[in-house]
Short mmCIF file of C-alpha atoms in Angstrom, two decimals:
data_model
loop_
_atom_site.label_atom_id
_atom_site.label_comp_id
_atom_site.label_asym_id
_atom_site.label_seq_id
_atom_site.Cartn_x
_atom_site.Cartn_y
_atom_site.Cartn_z
CA UNK M 1156 125.81 339.89 17.52
CA UNK M 1157 124.35 338.99 20.95
CA UNK M 1158 122.38 341.44 23.01
CA UNK M 1159 123.33 341.98 26.65
CA UNK M 1160 120.52 341.22 29.10
CA UNK M 1161 119.71 344.10 31.44
CA UNK M 1162 117.30 343.41 34.29
CA UNK M 1163 114.70 345.94 35.36
CA UNK M 1164 112.33 346.23 38.30
CA UNK M 1165 109.51 344.45 36.46
CA UNK M 1166 111.55 341.37 35.52
CA UNK M 1167 113.42 340.78 38.79
CA UNK M 1168 112.33 337.84 40.96
CA UNK M 1169 113.06 338.32 44.70
CA UNK M 1170 113.48 335.01 46.56
CA UNK M 1171 113.53 334.50 50.32
CA UNK M 1172 116.48 332.90 52.15
CA UNK M 1173 117.10 332.01 55.80
CA UNK M 1174 120.68 332.11 57.07
CA UNK M 1175 121.53 330.58 60.46
CA UNK M 1176 124.31 332.62 62.09
CA UNK M 1177 125.16 330.07 64.78
CA UNK M 1178 128.96 329.77 65.21
CA UNK M 1179 129.70 331.81 62.06
CA UNK M 1180 132.33 334.54 62.01
CA UNK M 1181 130.75 337.98 61.74
CA UNK M 1182 132.65 339.25 58.70
CA UNK M 1183 132.33 336.06 56.68
CA UNK M 1184 128.61 335.92 57.38
CA UNK M 1185 128.23 339.59 56.39
CA UNK M 1186 129.98 339.15 53.02
CA UNK M 1187 127.72 336.25 52.04
CA UNK M 1188 124.53 338.02 53.13
CA UNK M 1189 125.55 341.28 51.41
CA UNK M 1190 126.16 339.37 48.20
CA UNK M 1191 122.67 337.83 48.45
CA UNK M 1192 121.12 341.25 49.08
CA UNK M 1193 122.91 342.72 46.05
CA UNK M 1194 121.93 339.80 43.82
CA UNK M 1195 125.48 338.98 42.74
CA UNK M 1196 124.75 335.25 42.92
CA UNK M 1197 122.26 335.53 40.04
CA UNK M 1198 123.19 335.36 36.35
CA UNK M 1199 120.82 338.29 35.75
CA UNK M 1200 122.76 340.64 38.09
CA UNK M 1201 122.57 344.26 37.00
CA UNK M 1202 124.52 346.80 39.08
CA UNK M 1203 121.98 349.64 38.87
CA UNK M 1204 118.88 347.53 39.68
CA UNK M 1205 117.83 345.98 42.98
CA UNK M 1206 117.92 342.35 41.85
CA UNK M 1207 118.85 340.95 45.27
CA UNK M 1208 116.85 338.62 47.46
CA UNK M 1209 115.19 338.95 50.86
CA UNK M 1210 117.43 337.51 53.58
CA UNK M 1211 116.42 336.46 57.10
CA UNK M 1212 119.30 336.02 59.56
CA UNK M 1213 118.41 334.00 62.66
CA UNK M 1214 120.44 333.32 65.83
CA UNK M 1215 122.34 336.59 65.50
CA UNK M 1216 123.23 336.43 69.19
CA UNK M 1217 125.32 333.28 68.55
CA UNK M 1218 127.86 334.77 66.14
CA UNK M 1219 131.57 334.37 66.66
CA UNK M 1220 134.36 336.94 66.71
CA UNK M 1221 138.03 336.00 66.37
CA UNK M 1222 140.88 337.17 68.56
CA UNK M 1223 140.19 339.74 71.26
CA UNK M 1224 137.48 341.52 69.27
CA UNK M 1225 134.87 341.07 72.01
CA UNK M 1226 136.88 343.57 74.10
CA UNK M 1227 138.82 345.50 71.42
CA UNK M 1228 136.20 346.18 68.72
CA UNK M 1229 134.45 349.47 69.39
CA UNK M 1230 131.13 350.79 68.13
CA UNK M 1231 130.96 354.57 68.23
CA UNK M 1232 128.03 356.94 67.86
CA UNK M 1233 127.89 360.70 68.26
CA UNK M 1234 124.96 362.93 69.14
CA UNK M 1235 126.55 365.92 67.30
CA UNK M 1236 126.72 367.80 70.61
CA UNK M 1237 129.99 368.58 72.38
CA UNK M 1238 131.10 365.55 74.38
CA UNK M 1239 128.38 363.44 72.77
CA UNK M 1240 130.57 360.51 71.78
CA UNK M 1241 129.25 357.16 73.00
CA UNK M 1242 131.42 354.07 72.74
CA UNK M 1243 130.44 350.44 73.24
CA UNK M 1244 132.63 347.35 72.99
CA UNK M 1245 131.40 344.38 70.98
CA UNK M 1246 130.49 342.51 74.19
CA UNK M 1247 128.43 345.48 75.45
CA UNK M 1248 126.75 345.86 72.06
CA UNK M 1249 125.81 342.17 72.02
CA UNK M 1250 124.36 342.45 75.53
CA UNK M 1251 122.29 345.56 74.72
CA UNK M 1252 121.35 345.03 71.06
CA UNK M 1253 122.12 341.46 69.88
CA UNK M 1254 121.06 342.05 66.27
CA UNK M 1255 122.77 345.39 65.69
CA UNK M 1256 126.30 343.99 65.23
CA UNK M 1257 125.16 341.82 62.33
CA UNK M 1258 123.12 344.65 60.81
CA UNK M 1259 126.00 347.15 60.98
CA UNK M 1260 128.46 344.68 59.45
CA UNK M 1261 126.12 343.94 56.53
CA UNK M 1262 125.06 347.57 56.02
CA UNK M 1263 128.70 348.60 55.70
CA UNK M 1264 129.09 346.24 52.73
CA UNK M 1265 126.09 347.59 50.82
CA UNK M 1266 126.10 350.74 48.66
CA UNK M 1267 125.43 353.96 50.56
CA UNK M 1268 122.88 355.19 48.01
CA UNK M 1269 119.14 354.98 47.36
CA UNK M 1270 119.72 351.55 45.86
CA UNK M 1271 121.47 350.48 49.06
CA UNK M 1272 118.47 351.72 51.06
CA UNK M 1273 116.24 349.39 49.05
CA UNK M 1274 118.61 346.49 49.73
CA UNK M 1275 118.69 347.24 53.47
CA UNK M 1276 114.92 346.94 53.64
CA UNK M 1277 115.22 343.34 52.41
CA UNK M 1278 117.31 342.28 55.45
CA UNK M 1279 115.63 340.85 58.56
CA UNK M 1280 117.82 339.99 61.56
CA UNK M 1281 116.55 338.10 64.62
CA UNK M 1282 118.41 337.15 67.79
CA UNK M 1283 116.47 333.93 68.29
CA UNK M 1284 115.94 330.94 66.05
CA UNK M 1285 112.36 331.77 65.04
CA UNK M 1286 111.03 334.43 62.67
CA UNK M 1287 107.58 335.65 61.54
CA UNK M 1288 108.21 335.12 57.80
CA UNK M 1289 107.02 331.53 57.43
CA UNK M 1290 104.30 332.61 54.97
CA UNK M 1291 106.98 333.61 52.44
CA UNK M 1292 108.36 330.03 52.46
CA UNK M 1293 112.04 330.98 52.80
CA UNK M 1294 114.69 328.52 51.66
CA UNK M 1295 117.61 327.74 53.95
CA UNK M 1296 120.90 329.09 52.61
CA UNK M 1297 123.95 327.26 53.95
CA UNK M 1298 127.00 329.43 54.69
CA UNK M 1299 130.36 327.66 54.81
CA UNK M 1300 132.14 328.23 58.12
#
């Protein structure tokens, strides 16, 4: 009888990947990056262990949205006070916070638990094409458009 391999925090190897978001659709980019953060691309994937990799997303301000989503997609936040609802369209969000759209799309695909918090800390999103993580020697990960 074969034993099932179960990864733990001491045996997991966290790699570094760079994903270029230029001309990629937001949702398709987010699913690939969320899968990398979870570690589902590894044969040693274990659901209750953070076996995902560190992911750097560059050129987040050059993502693409289909249809009329630049005007129709709304980002809402509430201050918990009466009348405290703030609403931004996708175009306004990109103008104010170019990385936040990508972060929110990826965060929504990760578990909303302590394990998901660990995965979120392994995501780095930058609006430009350069990043300060050259010392980690990240490998470019190609996302199919």
